[in-house]
mmCIF file of C-alpha atoms and ligand atoms in Angstrom:
data_model
loop_
_atom_site.group_PDB
_atom_site.id
_atom_site.type_symbol
_atom_site.label_atom_id
_atom_site.label_comp_id
_atom_site.label_asym_id
_atom_site.label_seq_id
_atom_site.Cartn_x
_atom_site.Cartn_y
_atom_site.Cartn_z
ATOM 1 C CA MET G 1 0.583 6.988 37.677
ATOM 2 C CA LEU G 2 -1.157 3.699 36.829
ATOM 3 C CA ASN G 3 -4.495 5.438 37.470
ATOM 4 C CA LYS G 4 -3.635 7.871 34.686
ATOM 5 C CA ILE G 5 -2.339 5.332 32.181
ATOM 6 C CA LEU G 6 -5.099 2.741 32.515
ATOM 7 C CA PRO G 7 -8.113 4.843 31.439
ATOM 8 C CA VAL G 8 -6.147 6.186 28.449
ATOM 9 C CA ALA G 9 -5.178 2.687 27.367
ATOM 10 C CA VAL G 10 -8.713 1.343 27.809
ATOM 11 C CA SER G 11 -10.304 4.195 25.841
ATOM 12 C CA ALA G 12 -7.683 3.757 23.106
ATOM 13 C CA VAL G 13 -8.759 0.135 22.699
ATOM 14 C CA ALA G 14 -12.416 1.158 22.631
ATOM 15 C CA LEU G 15 -11.780 3.826 19.987
ATOM 16 C CA VAL G 16 -9.913 1.412 17.767
ATOM 17 C CA ALA G 17 -12.771 -1.038 18.035
ATOM 18 C CA LEU G 18 -15.190 1.718 16.992
ATOM 19 C CA SER G 19 -13.139 2.983 14.064
ATOM 20 C CA ALA G 20 -12.306 -0.472 12.713
ATOM 21 C CA CYS G 21 -14.201 -1.246 9.517
ATOM 22 C CA GLY G 22 -13.110 -4.846 9.400
ATOM 23 C CA SER G 23 -12.625 -7.463 12.045
ATOM 24 C CA SER G 24 -10.456 -10.434 12.675
ATOM 25 C CA SER G 25 -10.956 -13.294 10.262
ATOM 26 C CA ALA G 26 -10.370 -16.883 11.229
ATOM 27 C CA ALA G 27 -7.412 -18.586 9.616
ATOM 28 C CA THR G 28 -8.258 -21.124 6.907
ATOM 29 C CA PRO G 29 -8.036 -24.608 8.442
ATOM 30 C CA GLY G 30 -5.074 -26.523 7.120
ATOM 31 C CA ALA G 31 -3.281 -23.473 5.712
ATOM 32 C CA SER G 32 0.288 -23.227 6.990
ATOM 33 C CA GLY G 33 0.291 -19.882 8.788
ATOM 34 C CA GLY G 34 1.808 -21.272 11.960
ATOM 35 C CA ALA G 35 3.514 -19.294 14.698
ATOM 36 C CA ALA G 36 5.499 -21.179 17.356
ATOM 37 C CA GLY G 37 3.603 -24.182 18.728
ATOM 38 C CA GLY G 38 1.541 -24.703 15.535
ATOM 39 C CA LYS G 39 -0.827 -21.792 16.284
ATOM 40 C CA ALA G 40 -1.894 -19.479 13.431
ATOM 41 C CA ILE G 41 0.063 -16.228 13.211
ATOM 42 C CA VAL G 42 -1.961 -13.235 14.364
ATOM 43 C CA MET G 43 -1.306 -10.059 12.372
ATOM 44 C CA GLY G 44 -2.557 -6.611 13.391
ATOM 45 C CA PHE G 45 -2.928 -4.520 10.224
ATOM 46 C CA SER G 46 -3.609 -0.787 10.269
ATOM 47 C CA GLN G 47 -4.811 0.452 6.897
ATOM 48 C CA VAL G 48 -4.698 4.137 5.865
ATOM 49 C CA GLY G 49 -8.372 4.315 4.895
ATOM 50 C CA ALA G 50 -10.553 3.818 1.831
ATOM 51 C CA GLU G 51 -9.614 7.005 -0.018
ATOM 52 C CA SER G 52 -9.016 5.527 -3.475
ATOM 53 C CA GLY G 53 -9.593 2.586 -5.801
ATOM 54 C CA TRP G 54 -5.984 1.620 -5.097
ATOM 55 C CA ARG G 55 -6.635 1.434 -1.364
ATOM 56 C CA THR G 56 -9.757 -0.718 -1.813
ATOM 57 C CA ALA G 57 -7.764 -3.137 -3.992
ATOM 58 C CA ASN G 58 -4.924 -3.182 -1.442
ATOM 59 C CA THR G 59 -7.292 -3.992 1.443
ATOM 60 C CA LYS G 60 -8.836 -6.838 -0.588
ATOM 61 C CA SER G 61 -5.394 -8.192 -1.430
ATOM 62 C CA VAL G 62 -4.271 -8.181 2.233
ATOM 63 C CA GLN G 63 -7.514 -9.778 3.469
ATOM 64 C CA GLU G 64 -7.578 -12.497 0.790
ATOM 65 C CA SER G 65 -3.882 -13.322 1.157
ATOM 66 C CA ALA G 66 -4.197 -13.561 4.955
ATOM 67 C CA LYS G 67 -7.032 -16.037 4.531
ATOM 68 C CA SER G 68 -5.200 -18.255 2.083
ATOM 69 C CA ALA G 69 -1.950 -18.091 4.088
ATOM 70 C CA GLY G 70 -3.770 -19.107 7.287
ATOM 71 C CA VAL G 71 -2.886 -15.842 9.019
ATOM 72 C CA GLU G 72 -5.444 -14.464 11.460
ATOM 73 C CA LEU G 73 -5.900 -10.822 10.495
ATOM 74 C CA LYS G 74 -6.988 -8.070 12.850
ATOM 75 C CA PHE G 75 -7.815 -5.217 10.498
ATOM 76 C CA SER G 76 -8.503 -1.561 11.248
ATOM 77 C CA ASP G 77 -9.233 1.401 8.978
ATOM 78 C CA ALA G 78 -7.655 4.664 10.184
ATOM 79 C CA GLN G 79 -9.821 6.890 7.994
ATOM 80 C CA GLN G 80 -6.694 8.774 6.863
ATOM 81 C CA LYS G 81 -5.880 9.900 10.431
ATOM 82 C CA GLN G 82 -2.495 9.255 12.010
ATOM 83 C CA GLU G 83 -3.942 9.320 15.539
ATOM 84 C CA ASN G 84 -6.236 6.396 14.621
ATOM 85 C CA GLN G 85 -3.252 4.410 13.342
ATOM 86 C CA ILE G 86 -1.307 5.043 16.525
ATOM 87 C CA LYS G 87 -4.299 3.904 18.608
ATOM 88 C CA ALA G 88 -4.664 0.786 16.456
ATOM 89 C CA ILE G 89 -0.970 -0.103 16.841
ATOM 90 C CA ARG G 90 -1.177 0.386 20.631
ATOM 91 C CA SER G 91 -4.223 -1.846 20.724
ATOM 92 C CA TYR G 92 -2.383 -4.562 18.750
ATOM 93 C CA ILE G 93 0.506 -4.308 21.228
ATOM 94 C CA GLN G 94 -1.926 -4.782 24.128
ATOM 95 C CA GLN G 95 -3.472 -7.768 22.372
ATOM 96 C CA LYS G 96 0.036 -9.263 21.978
ATOM 97 C CA VAL G 97 -0.347 -10.016 18.260
ATOM 98 C CA ASP G 98 2.563 -11.881 16.621
ATOM 99 C CA VAL G 99 3.296 -9.186 14.039
ATOM 100 C CA ILE G 100 2.079 -5.681 13.185
ATOM 101 C CA ALA G 101 1.869 -4.385 9.619
ATOM 102 C CA PHE G 102 0.786 -0.914 8.619
ATOM 103 C CA SER G 103 0.715 1.559 5.783
ATOM 104 C CA PRO G 104 1.606 4.897 7.404
ATOM 105 C CA VAL G 105 -0.698 7.759 6.430
ATOM 106 C CA VAL G 106 2.193 10.246 6.780
ATOM 107 C CA GLU G 107 5.966 9.782 7.020
ATOM 108 C CA THR G 108 6.738 11.468 10.346
ATOM 109 C CA GLY G 109 5.793 10.939 13.988
ATOM 110 C CA TRP G 110 6.084 7.169 14.405
ATOM 111 C CA ASP G 111 9.152 6.662 16.606
ATOM 112 C CA THR G 112 7.370 6.550 19.979
ATOM 113 C CA VAL G 113 4.778 3.955 19.053
ATOM 114 C CA LEU G 114 7.269 1.869 17.067
ATOM 115 C CA LEU G 115 9.567 1.844 20.085
ATOM 116 C CA GLU G 116 6.649 0.572 22.188
ATOM 117 C CA ALA G 117 6.184 -2.309 19.714
ATOM 118 C CA LYS G 118 9.907 -3.060 19.756
ATOM 119 C CA ARG G 119 9.972 -3.133 23.570
ATOM 120 C CA ALA G 120 7.023 -5.541 23.506
ATOM 121 C CA ASN G 121 9.030 -7.749 21.095
ATOM 122 C CA ILE G 122 6.421 -7.432 18.362
ATOM 123 C CA PRO G 123 7.989 -7.143 14.897
ATOM 124 C CA VAL G 124 6.651 -4.422 12.597
ATOM 125 C CA ILE G 125 6.434 -4.547 8.797
ATOM 126 C CA LEU G 126 5.911 -1.346 6.827
ATOM 127 C CA THR G 127 3.746 -1.956 3.818
ATOM 128 C CA ASP G 128 3.108 0.385 0.880
ATOM 129 C CA ARG G 129 4.471 3.564 2.532
ATOM 130 C CA ALA G 130 7.652 4.403 4.427
ATOM 131 C CA VAL G 131 8.301 6.248 7.690
ATOM 132 C CA ASP G 132 11.199 8.683 8.010
ATOM 133 C CA SER G 133 12.591 7.273 11.304
ATOM 134 C CA GLU G 134 16.361 7.420 11.659
ATOM 135 C CA ASP G 135 16.274 4.236 13.721
ATOM 136 C CA LYS G 136 15.908 1.446 11.170
ATOM 137 C CA THR G 137 15.663 -1.176 13.947
ATOM 138 C CA LEU G 138 12.109 0.015 14.676
ATOM 139 C CA TYR G 139 10.777 -2.115 11.807
ATOM 140 C CA LYS G 140 11.908 -5.328 10.130
ATOM 141 C CA THR G 141 11.291 -4.519 6.493
ATOM 142 C CA PHE G 142 9.493 -2.158 4.122
ATOM 143 C CA LEU G 143 7.475 -3.695 1.285
ATOM 144 C CA GLY G 144 6.195 -1.307 -1.391
ATOM 145 C CA SER G 145 6.751 0.760 -4.506
ATOM 146 C CA ASP G 146 9.572 3.125 -5.372
ATOM 147 C CA PHE G 147 7.511 6.315 -5.455
ATOM 148 C CA ILE G 148 10.396 8.494 -6.660
ATOM 149 C CA ALA G 149 10.825 6.187 -9.669
ATOM 150 C CA GLU G 150 7.076 6.484 -10.333
ATOM 151 C CA GLY G 151 7.289 10.291 -10.379
ATOM 152 C CA LYS G 152 10.315 10.086 -12.697
ATOM 153 C CA LYS G 153 8.459 7.839 -15.143
ATOM 154 C CA ALA G 154 5.613 10.373 -15.260
ATOM 155 C CA GLY G 155 8.070 13.220 -15.860
ATOM 156 C CA ASP G 156 10.069 11.291 -18.483
ATOM 157 C CA TRP G 157 6.909 10.675 -20.510
ATOM 158 C CA LEU G 158 6.069 14.378 -20.412
ATOM 159 C CA VAL G 159 9.605 15.380 -21.436
ATOM 160 C CA LYS G 160 9.291 13.184 -24.542
ATOM 161 C CA ASP G 161 5.779 14.399 -25.283
ATOM 162 C CA SER G 162 6.885 18.045 -24.974
ATOM 163 C CA GLN G 163 9.690 17.835 -27.528
ATOM 164 C CA GLY G 164 9.451 20.732 -29.977
ATOM 165 C CA LYS G 165 6.895 22.621 -27.858
ATOM 166 C CA SER G 166 7.763 26.113 -26.642
ATOM 167 C CA GLU G 167 5.853 26.239 -23.324
ATOM 168 C CA VAL G 168 4.086 23.465 -21.410
ATOM 169 C CA ASP G 169 2.154 24.584 -18.318
ATOM 170 C CA VAL G 170 1.474 21.843 -15.770
ATOM 171 C CA VAL G 171 -0.809 21.772 -12.739
ATOM 172 C CA GLU G 172 -0.047 19.164 -10.104
ATOM 173 C CA LEU G 173 -2.602 17.406 -7.894
ATOM 174 C CA GLN G 174 -0.624 16.215 -4.903
ATOM 175 C CA GLY G 175 -1.524 13.300 -2.653
ATOM 176 C CA THR G 176 -2.059 13.621 1.098
ATOM 177 C CA THR G 177 0.268 16.228 2.599
ATOM 178 C CA GLY G 178 3.173 14.538 4.363
ATOM 179 C CA ALA G 179 2.510 11.096 2.829
ATOM 180 C CA ALA G 180 5.492 9.307 1.289
ATOM 181 C CA PRO G 181 3.898 8.889 -2.179
ATOM 182 C CA ALA G 182 2.999 12.611 -2.305
ATOM 183 C CA ILE G 183 6.509 13.711 -1.313
ATOM 184 C CA ASP G 184 8.324 11.234 -3.551
ATOM 185 C CA ARG G 185 6.132 11.466 -6.654
ATOM 186 C CA LYS G 186 6.532 15.245 -6.565
ATOM 187 C CA GLU G 187 10.290 14.916 -6.208
ATOM 188 C CA GLY G 188 10.707 12.307 -8.970
ATOM 189 C CA PHE G 189 8.606 14.313 -11.420
ATOM 190 C CA ALA G 190 10.449 17.575 -10.659
ATOM 191 C CA GLU G 191 13.770 15.788 -11.201
ATOM 192 C CA ALA G 192 12.723 14.385 -14.598
ATOM 193 C CA ILE G 193 11.295 17.596 -16.054
ATOM 194 C CA LYS G 194 14.572 19.454 -15.407
ATOM 195 C CA ALA G 195 15.550 17.962 -18.782
ATOM 196 C CA ALA G 196 12.967 20.181 -20.522
ATOM 197 C CA PRO G 197 12.996 23.801 -19.297
ATOM 198 C CA GLN G 198 9.865 24.640 -21.310
ATOM 199 C CA ILE G 199 7.844 22.492 -18.845
ATOM 200 C CA LYS G 200 6.679 24.563 -15.888
ATOM 201 C CA VAL G 201 4.609 23.502 -12.877
ATOM 202 C CA ILE G 202 2.400 26.594 -12.542
ATOM 203 C CA ALA G 203 0.269 25.347 -9.617
ATOM 204 C CA SER G 204 0.495 22.473 -7.147
ATOM 205 C CA GLN G 205 -1.954 21.600 -4.389
ATOM 206 C CA THR G 206 -3.160 18.591 -2.426
ATOM 207 C CA GLY G 207 -6.312 16.721 -3.414
ATOM 208 C CA ASP G 208 -5.748 14.197 -0.590
ATOM 209 C CA PHE G 209 -5.689 11.214 -3.009
ATOM 210 C CA THR G 210 -9.496 11.397 -3.394
ATOM 211 C CA ARG G 211 -11.684 11.868 -6.462
ATOM 212 C CA SER G 212 -13.670 14.688 -4.818
ATOM 213 C CA GLY G 213 -10.427 16.396 -3.727
ATOM 214 C CA GLY G 214 -9.029 16.196 -7.264
ATOM 215 C CA LYS G 215 -12.208 17.634 -8.734
ATOM 216 C CA GLN G 216 -12.393 20.508 -6.274
ATOM 217 C CA VAL G 217 -8.735 21.535 -6.690
ATOM 218 C CA MET G 218 -8.948 21.239 -10.477
ATOM 219 C CA GLU G 219 -12.013 23.506 -10.542
ATOM 220 C CA ALA G 220 -10.008 26.141 -8.664
ATOM 221 C CA PHE G 221 -6.981 25.660 -10.967
ATOM 222 C CA LEU G 222 -9.178 26.119 -14.051
ATOM 223 C CA LYS G 223 -10.631 29.346 -12.643
ATOM 224 C CA SER G 224 -7.285 30.919 -11.813
ATOM 225 C CA ASN G 225 -5.166 29.656 -14.748
ATOM 226 C CA PRO G 226 -6.328 30.502 -18.272
ATOM 227 C CA LYS G 227 -3.683 28.229 -19.843
ATOM 228 C CA ILE G 228 -3.283 24.691 -18.530
ATOM 229 C CA ASP G 229 -1.654 22.147 -20.858
ATOM 230 C CA VAL G 230 -1.149 19.187 -18.528
ATOM 231 C CA VAL G 231 -2.468 17.767 -15.250
ATOM 232 C CA TYR G 232 -0.058 15.598 -13.261
ATOM 233 C CA ALA G 233 -2.123 13.791 -10.608
ATOM 234 C CA HIS G 234 -0.398 11.701 -7.946
ATOM 235 C CA ASN G 235 -3.112 9.034 -8.306
ATOM 236 C CA ASP G 236 -5.860 7.911 -10.685
ATOM 237 C CA ASP G 237 -8.704 9.001 -8.423
ATOM 238 C CA MET G 238 -7.599 12.644 -8.377
ATOM 239 C CA GLY G 239 -7.076 12.441 -12.155
ATOM 240 C CA LEU G 240 -10.628 11.121 -12.546
ATOM 241 C CA GLY G 241 -11.913 14.011 -10.426
ATOM 242 C CA ALA G 242 -9.932 16.424 -12.636
ATOM 243 C CA ILE G 243 -11.592 14.919 -15.742
ATOM 244 C CA GLU G 244 -15.012 15.803 -14.293
ATOM 245 C CA ALA G 245 -13.877 19.390 -13.640
ATOM 246 C CA ILE G 246 -12.331 19.749 -17.118
ATOM 247 C CA GLU G 247 -15.464 18.443 -18.851
ATOM 248 C CA ALA G 248 -17.674 20.735 -16.743
ATOM 249 C CA ALA G 249 -15.504 23.654 -17.916
ATOM 250 C CA GLY G 250 -16.259 22.701 -21.552
ATOM 251 C CA LYS G 251 -12.794 21.324 -22.335
ATOM 252 C CA VAL G 252 -11.759 17.896 -23.594
ATOM 253 C CA PRO G 253 -9.595 15.855 -21.185
ATOM 254 C CA GLY G 254 -6.772 14.040 -22.942
ATOM 255 C CA LYS G 255 -6.796 16.565 -25.808
ATOM 256 C CA ASP G 256 -7.213 20.196 -24.654
ATOM 257 C CA ILE G 257 -5.567 19.242 -21.377
ATOM 258 C CA LYS G 258 -3.368 16.153 -21.174
ATOM 259 C CA ILE G 259 -3.490 14.040 -18.019
ATOM 260 C CA ILE G 260 -0.810 11.882 -16.396
ATOM 261 C CA THR G 261 -1.649 9.821 -13.302
ATOM 262 C CA VAL G 262 -0.222 7.079 -11.083
ATOM 263 C CA ASP G 263 -1.805 3.722 -9.983
ATOM 264 C CA ALA G 264 -3.435 2.010 -13.016
ATOM 265 C CA VAL G 265 -6.567 0.877 -11.166
ATOM 266 C CA HIS G 266 -9.518 -0.224 -13.281
ATOM 267 C CA ASP G 267 -11.314 3.158 -13.587
ATOM 268 C CA GLY G 268 -8.059 4.919 -14.428
ATOM 269 C CA MET G 269 -7.158 2.331 -17.072
ATOM 270 C CA GLN G 270 -10.650 2.630 -18.567
ATOM 271 C CA ALA G 271 -10.252 6.433 -18.825
ATOM 272 C CA LEU G 272 -6.816 5.893 -20.407
ATOM 273 C CA ALA G 273 -8.244 3.437 -22.944
ATOM 274 C CA ASP G 274 -11.057 5.953 -23.653
ATOM 275 C CA GLY G 275 -8.498 8.685 -24.419
ATOM 276 C CA LYS G 276 -9.316 10.883 -21.392
ATOM 277 C CA ILE G 277 -5.997 10.166 -19.652
ATOM 278 C CA ASN G 278 -2.744 10.149 -21.661
ATOM 279 C CA TYR G 279 -0.341 8.097 -19.528
ATOM 280 C CA ILE G 280 -0.506 6.082 -16.299
ATOM 281 C CA VAL G 281 2.410 4.927 -14.176
ATOM 282 C CA GLU G 282 1.552 1.681 -12.415
ATOM 283 C CA CYS G 283 1.615 1.334 -8.614
ATOM 284 C CA SER G 284 0.591 -2.181 -7.652
ATOM 285 C CA PRO G 285 -1.735 -2.618 -4.668
ATOM 286 C CA LEU G 286 -1.390 -6.415 -4.765
ATOM 287 C CA LEU G 287 0.970 -6.622 -1.807
ATOM 288 C CA GLY G 288 -0.917 -9.254 0.212
ATOM 289 C CA ASP G 289 0.970 -12.432 -0.760
ATOM 290 C CA GLN G 290 4.417 -10.879 -0.272
ATOM 291 C CA LEU G 291 3.290 -9.372 3.029
ATOM 292 C CA MET G 292 2.143 -12.751 4.388
ATOM 293 C CA ASP G 293 5.425 -14.419 3.297
ATOM 294 C CA LEU G 294 7.466 -11.727 5.006
ATOM 295 C CA ALA G 295 5.306 -11.954 8.137
ATOM 296 C CA LYS G 296 5.860 -15.713 8.422
ATOM 297 C CA LYS G 297 9.617 -15.276 8.080
ATOM 298 C CA VAL G 298 9.790 -12.418 10.562
ATOM 299 C CA VAL G 299 7.723 -14.312 13.158
ATOM 300 C CA ALA G 300 9.936 -17.385 12.660
ATOM 301 C CA GLY G 301 12.993 -15.214 13.355
ATOM 302 C CA GLU G 302 14.344 -15.624 9.816
ATOM 303 C CA SER G 303 16.168 -12.735 8.194
ATOM 304 C CA VAL G 304 14.347 -10.673 5.557
ATOM 305 C CA PRO G 305 15.628 -7.957 3.207
ATOM 306 C CA GLU G 306 15.222 -4.504 4.749
ATOM 307 C CA ARG G 307 13.574 -3.254 1.527
ATOM 308 C CA VAL G 308 11.337 -5.161 -0.914
ATOM 309 C CA VAL G 309 10.453 -3.074 -3.982
ATOM 310 C CA THR G 310 7.291 -3.845 -5.941
ATOM 311 C CA GLU G 311 7.663 -4.547 -9.667
ATOM 312 C CA GLU G 312 5.722 -2.097 -11.815
ATOM 313 C CA THR G 313 5.285 -0.791 -15.339
ATOM 314 C CA ALA G 314 3.511 2.122 -17.096
ATOM 315 C CA PHE G 315 0.785 2.344 -19.748
ATOM 316 C CA THR G 316 0.053 4.380 -22.865
ATOM 317 C CA GLN G 317 -3.501 4.526 -24.238
ATOM 318 C CA GLU G 318 -2.853 1.646 -26.654
ATOM 319 C CA GLN G 319 -1.235 -0.484 -23.947
ATOM 320 C CA ALA G 320 -4.213 0.164 -21.638
ATOM 321 C CA LYS G 321 -6.650 -1.127 -24.263
ATOM 322 C CA ALA G 322 -4.638 -4.340 -24.554
ATOM 323 C CA ALA G 323 -4.120 -4.794 -20.790
ATOM 324 C CA LEU G 324 -7.614 -3.954 -19.505
ATOM 325 C CA PRO G 325 -9.252 -7.391 -19.997
ATOM 326 C CA GLN G 326 -6.605 -9.091 -17.818
ATOM 327 C CA ARG G 327 -6.361 -6.481 -15.067
ATOM 328 C CA LYS G 328 -7.075 -7.851 -11.585
ATOM 329 C CA TYR G 329 -8.017 -4.504 -10.011
HETATM 330 O O1 AHR B 401 0.339 4.768 -1.029
HETATM 331 C C1 AHR B 401 -0.190 4.458 -2.265
HETATM 332 C C2 AHR B 401 -1.114 5.542 -2.723
HETATM 333 O O2 AHR B 401 -2.117 5.736 -1.766
HETATM 334 C C3 AHR B 401 -1.858 5.278 -4.003
HETATM 335 O O3 AHR B 401 -1.203 5.746 -5.130
HETATM 336 C C4 AHR B 401 -3.074 6.096 -3.795
HETATM 337 O O4 AHR B 401 -4.098 5.857 -4.717
HETATM 338 C C5 AHR B 401 -3.394 5.754 -2.398
HETATM 339 O O5 AHR B 401 -4.352 6.459 -1.807
#
């Protein structure tokens, strides 16, 4: 039995080491990131990937906050693959880190590995995205946005903008299939547009949260749908890809075809200020400081809320022009 388990475990560790794009960073001397006995807390963090501007900003936030909080961070990039995240988590369990944090690429399929962490007495913090486990004792807390509310904000804006119009045809660029923000932003938007029956989602497909995915799917939508009034993209990057496709088709983004996105990263906000996007719902990637605070509490055995929701807003074109100079990402 042991003969079978050992090679699997060893190769899992090796694979994680290969796929990791970052490595552990030493804690800042003097910063108070102490675990029991005055040692720095060691956090194993499994990131989804580097699929979007949002994700890059989120990684930077986690790495910078770990440094200033004196938390030793072991970072791995799963390249948008669940199997890489599971391997990374198993490796962190083997390394006996003090706490594991991760942003799950998809919602389902986590119970086994989370149970392994629980049995090893390593607390887990979900950051950015949720899992759909029934057993809420498998993780200590979930820090991140309310994605359903984000989808609703996008839909509410469109309902207002569609007043007095007879037919509004929408194409939807969905995020990664099975990911919490893709599921919830779709649901929230669908809920909101029920208030305006003239709004119809005529096509909906995944662009995997990437700019190239958004462009490719939008090209196909433009070919098969002669009338498109609005693009609803689940993130800025896919919206930016759609802009490229719309311009290549000889149409004017923001005018001939209106665009609504989610995130409010720098490139998205610039396109909004330039009139190519019409509305952006904010999703903040700056989760690092809150994550480190929660990690310290969890490791110290203090109680934490089971859900911490990120504060967010939304931007019109005029608001984007005013906000852009102060944006941190
Ligand atoms: O989970 C957050 C989402 O993931 C962001 O909206 C998107 O840009 C990212 O890839």
